[in-house]
PDB file of C-alpha atoms and ligand atoms in Angstrom:
ATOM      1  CA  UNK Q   1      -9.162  32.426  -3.037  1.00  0.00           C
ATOM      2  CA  UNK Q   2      -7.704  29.972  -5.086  1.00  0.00           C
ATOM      3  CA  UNK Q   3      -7.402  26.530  -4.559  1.00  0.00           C
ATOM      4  CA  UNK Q   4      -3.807  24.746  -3.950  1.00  0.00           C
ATOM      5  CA  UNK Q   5      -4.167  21.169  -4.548  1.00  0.00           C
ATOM      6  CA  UNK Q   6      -1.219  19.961  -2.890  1.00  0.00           C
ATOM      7  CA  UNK Q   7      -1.840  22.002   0.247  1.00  0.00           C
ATOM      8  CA  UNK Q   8      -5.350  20.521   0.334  1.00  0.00           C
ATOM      9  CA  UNK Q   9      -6.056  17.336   2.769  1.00  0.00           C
ATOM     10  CA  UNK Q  10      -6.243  14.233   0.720  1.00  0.00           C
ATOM     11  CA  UNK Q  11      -7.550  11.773   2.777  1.00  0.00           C
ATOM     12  CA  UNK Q  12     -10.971  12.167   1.919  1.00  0.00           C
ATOM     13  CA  UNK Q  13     -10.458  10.851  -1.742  1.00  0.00           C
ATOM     14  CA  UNK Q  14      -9.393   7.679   0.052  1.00  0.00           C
ATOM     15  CA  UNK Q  15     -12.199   5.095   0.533  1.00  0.00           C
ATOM     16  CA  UNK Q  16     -12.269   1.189   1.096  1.00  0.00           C
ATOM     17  CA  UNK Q  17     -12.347  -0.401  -2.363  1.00  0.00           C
ATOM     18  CA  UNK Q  18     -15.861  -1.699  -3.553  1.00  0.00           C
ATOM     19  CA  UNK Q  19     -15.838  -5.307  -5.118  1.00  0.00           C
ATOM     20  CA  UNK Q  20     -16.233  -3.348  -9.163  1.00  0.00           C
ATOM     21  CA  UNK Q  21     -13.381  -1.344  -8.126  1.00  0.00           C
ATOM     22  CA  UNK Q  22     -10.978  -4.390  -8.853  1.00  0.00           C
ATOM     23  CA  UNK Q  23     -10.869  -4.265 -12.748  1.00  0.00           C
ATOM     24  CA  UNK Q  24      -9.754  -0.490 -12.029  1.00  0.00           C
ATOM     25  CA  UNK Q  25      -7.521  -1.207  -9.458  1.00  0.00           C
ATOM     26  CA  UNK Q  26      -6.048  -3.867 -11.749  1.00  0.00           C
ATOM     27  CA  UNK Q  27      -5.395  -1.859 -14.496  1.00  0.00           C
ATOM     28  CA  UNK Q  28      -3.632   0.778 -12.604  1.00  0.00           C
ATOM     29  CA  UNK Q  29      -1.390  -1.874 -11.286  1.00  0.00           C
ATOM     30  CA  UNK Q  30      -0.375  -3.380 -14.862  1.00  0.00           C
ATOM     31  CA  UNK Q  31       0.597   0.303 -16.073  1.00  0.00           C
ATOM     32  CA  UNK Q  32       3.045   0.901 -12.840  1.00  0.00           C
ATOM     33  CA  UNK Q  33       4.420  -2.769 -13.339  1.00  0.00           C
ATOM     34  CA  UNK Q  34       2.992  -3.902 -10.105  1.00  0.00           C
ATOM     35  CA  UNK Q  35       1.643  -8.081 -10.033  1.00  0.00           C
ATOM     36  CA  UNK Q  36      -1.884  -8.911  -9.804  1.00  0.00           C
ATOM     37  CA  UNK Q  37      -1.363 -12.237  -8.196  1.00  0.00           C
ATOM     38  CA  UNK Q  38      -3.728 -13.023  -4.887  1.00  0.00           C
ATOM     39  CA  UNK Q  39      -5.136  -9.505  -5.060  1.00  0.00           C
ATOM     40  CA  UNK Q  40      -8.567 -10.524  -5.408  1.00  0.00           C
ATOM     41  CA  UNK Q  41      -8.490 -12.639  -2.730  1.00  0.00           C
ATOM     42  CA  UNK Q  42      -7.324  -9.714  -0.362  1.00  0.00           C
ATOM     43  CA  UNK Q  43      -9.593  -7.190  -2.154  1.00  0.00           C
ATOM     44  CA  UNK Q  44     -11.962  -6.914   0.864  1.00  0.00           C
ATOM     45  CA  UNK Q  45      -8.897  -4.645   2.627  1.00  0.00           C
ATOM     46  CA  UNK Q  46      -8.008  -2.540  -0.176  1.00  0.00           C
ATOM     47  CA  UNK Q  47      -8.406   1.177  -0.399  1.00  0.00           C
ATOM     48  CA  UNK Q  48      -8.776   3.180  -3.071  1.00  0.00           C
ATOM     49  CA  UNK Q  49      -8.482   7.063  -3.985  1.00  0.00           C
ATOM     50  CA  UNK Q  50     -11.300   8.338  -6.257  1.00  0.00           C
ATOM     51  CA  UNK Q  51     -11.172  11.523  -8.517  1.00  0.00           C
ATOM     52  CA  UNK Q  52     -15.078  11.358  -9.459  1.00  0.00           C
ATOM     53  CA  UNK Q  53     -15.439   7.759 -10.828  1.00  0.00           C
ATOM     54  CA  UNK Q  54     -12.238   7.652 -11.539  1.00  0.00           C
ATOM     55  CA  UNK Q  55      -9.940   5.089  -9.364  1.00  0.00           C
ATOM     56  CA  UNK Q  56      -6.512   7.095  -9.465  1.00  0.00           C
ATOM     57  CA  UNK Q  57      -4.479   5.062  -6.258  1.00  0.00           C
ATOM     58  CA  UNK Q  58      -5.127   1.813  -4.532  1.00  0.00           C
ATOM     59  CA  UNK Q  59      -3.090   0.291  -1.535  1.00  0.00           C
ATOM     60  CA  UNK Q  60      -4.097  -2.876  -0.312  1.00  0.00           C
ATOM     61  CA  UNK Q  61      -3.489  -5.228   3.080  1.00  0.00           C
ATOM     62  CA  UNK Q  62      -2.960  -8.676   3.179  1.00  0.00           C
ATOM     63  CA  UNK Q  63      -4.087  -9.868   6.538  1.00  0.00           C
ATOM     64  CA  UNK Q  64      -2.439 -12.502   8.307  1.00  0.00           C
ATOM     65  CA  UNK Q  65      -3.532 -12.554  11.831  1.00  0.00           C
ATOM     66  CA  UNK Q  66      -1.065  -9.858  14.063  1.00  0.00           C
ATOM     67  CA  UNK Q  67       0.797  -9.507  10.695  1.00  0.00           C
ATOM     68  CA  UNK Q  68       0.045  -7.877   7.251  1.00  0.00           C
ATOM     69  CA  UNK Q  69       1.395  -7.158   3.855  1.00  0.00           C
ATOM     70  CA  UNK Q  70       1.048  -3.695   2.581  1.00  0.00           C
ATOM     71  CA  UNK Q  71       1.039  -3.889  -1.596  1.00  0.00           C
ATOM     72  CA  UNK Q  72      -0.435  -2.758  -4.628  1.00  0.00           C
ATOM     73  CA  UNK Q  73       0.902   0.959  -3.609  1.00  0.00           C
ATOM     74  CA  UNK Q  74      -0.334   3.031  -7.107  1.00  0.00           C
ATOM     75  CA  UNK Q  75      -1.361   6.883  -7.403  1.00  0.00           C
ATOM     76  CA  UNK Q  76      -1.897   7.579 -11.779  1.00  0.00           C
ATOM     77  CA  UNK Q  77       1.137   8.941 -12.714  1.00  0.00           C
ATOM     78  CA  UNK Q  78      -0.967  12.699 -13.716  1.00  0.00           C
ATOM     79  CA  UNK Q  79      -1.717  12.655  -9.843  1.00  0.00           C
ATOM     80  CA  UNK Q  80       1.318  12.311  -7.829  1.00  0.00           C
ATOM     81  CA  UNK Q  81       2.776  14.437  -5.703  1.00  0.00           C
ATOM     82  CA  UNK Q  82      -0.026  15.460  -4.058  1.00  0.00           C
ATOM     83  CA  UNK Q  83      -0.101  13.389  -1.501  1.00  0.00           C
ATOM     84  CA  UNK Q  84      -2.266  10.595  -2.191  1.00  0.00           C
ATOM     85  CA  UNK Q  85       0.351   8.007  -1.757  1.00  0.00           C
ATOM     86  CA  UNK Q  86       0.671   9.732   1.923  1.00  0.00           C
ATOM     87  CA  UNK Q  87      -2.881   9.311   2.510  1.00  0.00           C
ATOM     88  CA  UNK Q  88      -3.186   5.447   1.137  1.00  0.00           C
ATOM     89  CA  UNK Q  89      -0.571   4.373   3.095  1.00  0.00           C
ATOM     90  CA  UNK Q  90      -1.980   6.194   6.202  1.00  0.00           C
ATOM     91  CA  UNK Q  91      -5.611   5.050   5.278  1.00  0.00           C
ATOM     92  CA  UNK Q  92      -4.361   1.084   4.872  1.00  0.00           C
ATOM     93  CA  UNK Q  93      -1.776   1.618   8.612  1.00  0.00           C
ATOM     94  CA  UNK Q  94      -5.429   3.061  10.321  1.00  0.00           C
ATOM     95  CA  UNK Q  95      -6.884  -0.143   9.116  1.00  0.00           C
ATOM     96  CA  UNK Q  96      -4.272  -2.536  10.186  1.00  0.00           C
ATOM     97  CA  UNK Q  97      -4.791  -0.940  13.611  1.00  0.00           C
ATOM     98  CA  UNK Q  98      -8.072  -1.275  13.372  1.00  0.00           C
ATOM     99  CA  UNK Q  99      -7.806  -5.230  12.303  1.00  0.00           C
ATOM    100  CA  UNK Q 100      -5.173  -5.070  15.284  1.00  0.00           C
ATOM    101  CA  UNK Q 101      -2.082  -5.968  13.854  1.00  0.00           C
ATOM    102  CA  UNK Q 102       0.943  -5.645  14.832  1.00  0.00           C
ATOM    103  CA  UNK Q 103       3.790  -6.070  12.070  1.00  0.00           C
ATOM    104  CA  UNK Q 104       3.252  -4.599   8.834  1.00  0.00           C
ATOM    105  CA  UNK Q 105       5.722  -5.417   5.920  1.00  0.00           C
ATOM    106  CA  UNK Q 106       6.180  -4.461   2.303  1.00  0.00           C
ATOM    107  CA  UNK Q 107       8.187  -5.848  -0.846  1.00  0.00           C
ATOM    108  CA  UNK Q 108       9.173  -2.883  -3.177  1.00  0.00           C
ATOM    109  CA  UNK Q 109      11.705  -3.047  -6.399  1.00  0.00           C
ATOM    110  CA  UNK Q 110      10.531   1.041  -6.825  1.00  0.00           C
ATOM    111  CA  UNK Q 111       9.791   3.134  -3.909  1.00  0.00           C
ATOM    112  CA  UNK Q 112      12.901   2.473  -1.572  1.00  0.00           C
ATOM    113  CA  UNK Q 113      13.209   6.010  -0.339  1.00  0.00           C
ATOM    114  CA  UNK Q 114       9.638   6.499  -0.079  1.00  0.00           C
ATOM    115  CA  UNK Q 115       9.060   3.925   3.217  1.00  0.00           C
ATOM    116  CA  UNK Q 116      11.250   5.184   5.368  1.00  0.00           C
ATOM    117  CA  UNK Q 117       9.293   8.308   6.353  1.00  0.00           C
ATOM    118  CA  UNK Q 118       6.318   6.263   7.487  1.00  0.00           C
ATOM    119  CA  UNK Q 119       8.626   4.523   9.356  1.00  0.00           C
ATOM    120  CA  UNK Q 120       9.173   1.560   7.993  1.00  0.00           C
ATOM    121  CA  UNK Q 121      12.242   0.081   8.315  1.00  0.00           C
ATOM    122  CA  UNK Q 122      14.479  -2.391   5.617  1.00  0.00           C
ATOM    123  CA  UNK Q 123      14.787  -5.922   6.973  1.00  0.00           C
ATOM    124  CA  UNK Q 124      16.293  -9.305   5.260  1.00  0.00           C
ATOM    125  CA  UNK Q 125      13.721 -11.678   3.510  1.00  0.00           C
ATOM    126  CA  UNK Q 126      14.549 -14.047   5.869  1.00  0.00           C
ATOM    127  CA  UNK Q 127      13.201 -11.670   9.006  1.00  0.00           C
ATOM    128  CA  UNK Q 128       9.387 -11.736   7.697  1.00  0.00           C
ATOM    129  CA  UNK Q 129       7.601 -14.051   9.593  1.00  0.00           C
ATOM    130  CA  UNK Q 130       6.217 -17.298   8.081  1.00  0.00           C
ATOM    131  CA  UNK Q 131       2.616 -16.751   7.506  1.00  0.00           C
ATOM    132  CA  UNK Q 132       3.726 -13.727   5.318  1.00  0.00           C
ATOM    133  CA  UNK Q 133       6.420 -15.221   3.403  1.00  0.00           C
ATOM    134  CA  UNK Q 134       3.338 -17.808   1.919  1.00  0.00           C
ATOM    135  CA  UNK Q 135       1.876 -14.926   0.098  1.00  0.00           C
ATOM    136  CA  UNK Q 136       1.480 -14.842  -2.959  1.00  0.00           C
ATOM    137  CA  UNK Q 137       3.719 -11.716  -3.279  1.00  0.00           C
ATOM    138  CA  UNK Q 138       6.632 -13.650  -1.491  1.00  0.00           C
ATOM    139  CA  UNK Q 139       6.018 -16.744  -3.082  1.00  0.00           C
ATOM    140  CA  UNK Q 140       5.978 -15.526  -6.754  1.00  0.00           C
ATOM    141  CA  UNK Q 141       4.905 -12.167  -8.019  1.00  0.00           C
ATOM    142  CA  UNK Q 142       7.641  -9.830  -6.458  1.00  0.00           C
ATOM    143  CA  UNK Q 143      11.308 -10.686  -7.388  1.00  0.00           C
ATOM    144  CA  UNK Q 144      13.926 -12.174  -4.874  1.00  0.00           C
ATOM    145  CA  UNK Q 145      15.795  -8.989  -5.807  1.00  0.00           C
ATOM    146  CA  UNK Q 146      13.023  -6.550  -3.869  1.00  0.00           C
ATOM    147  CA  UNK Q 147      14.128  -4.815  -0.843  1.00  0.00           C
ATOM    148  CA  UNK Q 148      11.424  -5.420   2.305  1.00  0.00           C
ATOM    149  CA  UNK Q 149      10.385  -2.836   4.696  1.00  0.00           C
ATOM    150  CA  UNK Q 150       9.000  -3.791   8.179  1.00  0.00           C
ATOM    151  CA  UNK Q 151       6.516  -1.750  10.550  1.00  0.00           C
ATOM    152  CA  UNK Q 152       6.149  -2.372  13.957  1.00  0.00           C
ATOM    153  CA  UNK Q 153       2.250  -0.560  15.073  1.00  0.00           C
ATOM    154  CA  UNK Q 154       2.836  -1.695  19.238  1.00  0.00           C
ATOM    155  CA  UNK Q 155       5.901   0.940  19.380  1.00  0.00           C
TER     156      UNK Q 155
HETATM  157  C1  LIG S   1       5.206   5.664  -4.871  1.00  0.00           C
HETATM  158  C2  LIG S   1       3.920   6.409  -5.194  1.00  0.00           C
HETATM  159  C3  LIG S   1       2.738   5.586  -4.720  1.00  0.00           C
HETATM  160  C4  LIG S   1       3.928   7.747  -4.434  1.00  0.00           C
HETATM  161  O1  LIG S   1       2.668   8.376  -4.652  1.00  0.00           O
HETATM  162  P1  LIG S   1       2.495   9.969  -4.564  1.00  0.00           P
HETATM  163  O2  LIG S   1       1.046  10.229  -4.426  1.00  0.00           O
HETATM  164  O3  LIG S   1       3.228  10.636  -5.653  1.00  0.00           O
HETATM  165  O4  LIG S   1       3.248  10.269  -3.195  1.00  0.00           O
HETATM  166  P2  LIG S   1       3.075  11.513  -2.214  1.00  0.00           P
HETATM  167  O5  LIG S   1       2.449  12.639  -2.954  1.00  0.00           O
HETATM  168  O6  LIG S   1       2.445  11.046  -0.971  1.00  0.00           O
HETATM  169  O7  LIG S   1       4.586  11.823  -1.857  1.00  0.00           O
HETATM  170  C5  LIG S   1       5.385  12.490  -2.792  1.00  0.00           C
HETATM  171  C6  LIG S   1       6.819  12.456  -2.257  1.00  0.00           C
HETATM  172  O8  LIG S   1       7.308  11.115  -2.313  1.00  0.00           O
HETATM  173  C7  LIG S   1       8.464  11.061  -3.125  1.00  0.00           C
HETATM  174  N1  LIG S   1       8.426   9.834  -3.916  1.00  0.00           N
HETATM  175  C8  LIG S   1       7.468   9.467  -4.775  1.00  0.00           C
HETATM  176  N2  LIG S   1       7.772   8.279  -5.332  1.00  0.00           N
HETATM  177  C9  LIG S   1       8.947   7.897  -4.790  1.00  0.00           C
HETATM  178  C10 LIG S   1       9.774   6.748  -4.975  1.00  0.00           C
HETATM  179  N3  LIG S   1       9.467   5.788  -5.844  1.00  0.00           N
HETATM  180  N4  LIG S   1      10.905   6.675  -4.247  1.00  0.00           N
HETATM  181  C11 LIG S   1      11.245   7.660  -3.374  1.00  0.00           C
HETATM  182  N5  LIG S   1      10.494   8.773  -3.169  1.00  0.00           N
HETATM  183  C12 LIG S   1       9.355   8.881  -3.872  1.00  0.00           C
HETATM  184  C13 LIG S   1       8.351  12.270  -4.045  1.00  0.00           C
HETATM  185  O9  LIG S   1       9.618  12.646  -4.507  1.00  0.00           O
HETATM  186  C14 LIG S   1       7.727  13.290  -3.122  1.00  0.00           C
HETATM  187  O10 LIG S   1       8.737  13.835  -2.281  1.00  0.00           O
HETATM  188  P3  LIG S   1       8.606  15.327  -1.685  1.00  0.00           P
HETATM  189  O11 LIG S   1       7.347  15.345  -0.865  1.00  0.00           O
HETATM  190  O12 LIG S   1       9.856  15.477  -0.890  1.00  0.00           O
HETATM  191  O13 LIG S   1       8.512  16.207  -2.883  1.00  0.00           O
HETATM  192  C15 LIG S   1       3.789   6.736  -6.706  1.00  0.00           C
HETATM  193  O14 LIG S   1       4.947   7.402  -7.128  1.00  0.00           O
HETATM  194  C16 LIG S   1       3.602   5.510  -7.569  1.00  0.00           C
HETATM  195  O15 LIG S   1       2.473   5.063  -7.797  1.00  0.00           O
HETATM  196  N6  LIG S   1       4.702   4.947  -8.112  1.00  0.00           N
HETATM  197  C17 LIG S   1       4.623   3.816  -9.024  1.00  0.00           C
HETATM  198  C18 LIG S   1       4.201   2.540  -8.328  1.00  0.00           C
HETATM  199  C19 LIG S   1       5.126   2.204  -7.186  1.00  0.00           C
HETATM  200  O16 LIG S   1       6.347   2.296  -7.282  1.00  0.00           O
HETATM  201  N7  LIG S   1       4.494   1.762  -6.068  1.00  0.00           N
HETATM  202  C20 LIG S   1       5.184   1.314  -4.910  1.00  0.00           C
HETATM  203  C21 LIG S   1       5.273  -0.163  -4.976  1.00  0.00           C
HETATM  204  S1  LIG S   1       5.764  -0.838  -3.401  1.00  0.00           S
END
């Protein structure tokens, strides 16, 4: 029997990021354009998807109390479309549960299309709540020009 990679569950390459992760992680975020800034600082609630040793996605929360940022989004270009963006965003929503919050938002200048199926839904700037808007995403490292995506986890 052969095997079919894309009909193959995924979620098992997906793990929390370990602290040596981040110069990986890093790197796969300069080559999709995506920032660095106040990554580090959020690193403890990052995911990662592992081929081997190899760190080929990452998805990260920033954790604001009931609210979160969802960011650093990045599967290496030779392995998309096989669902491992699918299984990083539903790794990093089953954490945000876990950490119970409630709201979980996103800033993206790339992957418009690709939110709405999780269900997240677009919203103005000026609908994310303050705590999130001091990130450093918000405040800096994503241009006024990206479109945000809210989550609501409470239904
Ligand atoms: C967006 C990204 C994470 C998706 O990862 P992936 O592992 O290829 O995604 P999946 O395999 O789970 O899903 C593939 C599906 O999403 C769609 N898709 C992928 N990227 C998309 C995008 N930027 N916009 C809209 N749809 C997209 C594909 O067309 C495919 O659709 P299909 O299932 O109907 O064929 C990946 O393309 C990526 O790293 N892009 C560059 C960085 C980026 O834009 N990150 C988002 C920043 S917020």
């Amino acid at each position: 029997m052969t095997t079919n990679r894309m009909a193959q569950p995924t979620r098992s390459l997906i793990a929390p990021a370990a602290p040596t992760d981040l110069p990986a992680v890093l790197a796969l975020l300069s080559a999709n354009g995506l920032p660095h800034d106040g990554l580090a600082e959020h690193f403890a609630a990052a995911l990662v998807a592992r081929d081997g040793d190899s760190v080929v996605g990452s998805a990260a929360l920033e954790l604001y109390g009931e609210a979160a940022l969802l960011r650093s989004l990045a599967v290496a270009e030779g392995r998309r479309g096989q669902g491992l963006g699918r299984a990083l965003i539903t790794a990093a929503l089953d954490l945000a549960r876990a950490q119970r919050v409630r709201r979980v938002y996103l800033l993206t200048t790339t992957a418009q299309g690709y939110f709405p199926s999780f269900g997240f839904a677009p919203i103005t700037r000026a609908e994310v709540e303050p705590v999130v808007q001091v990130s450093a995403e918000f405040t800096g490292a994503c241009p006024a020009s990206a479109a945000v995506f809210a989550l609501r986890l409470d239904g």
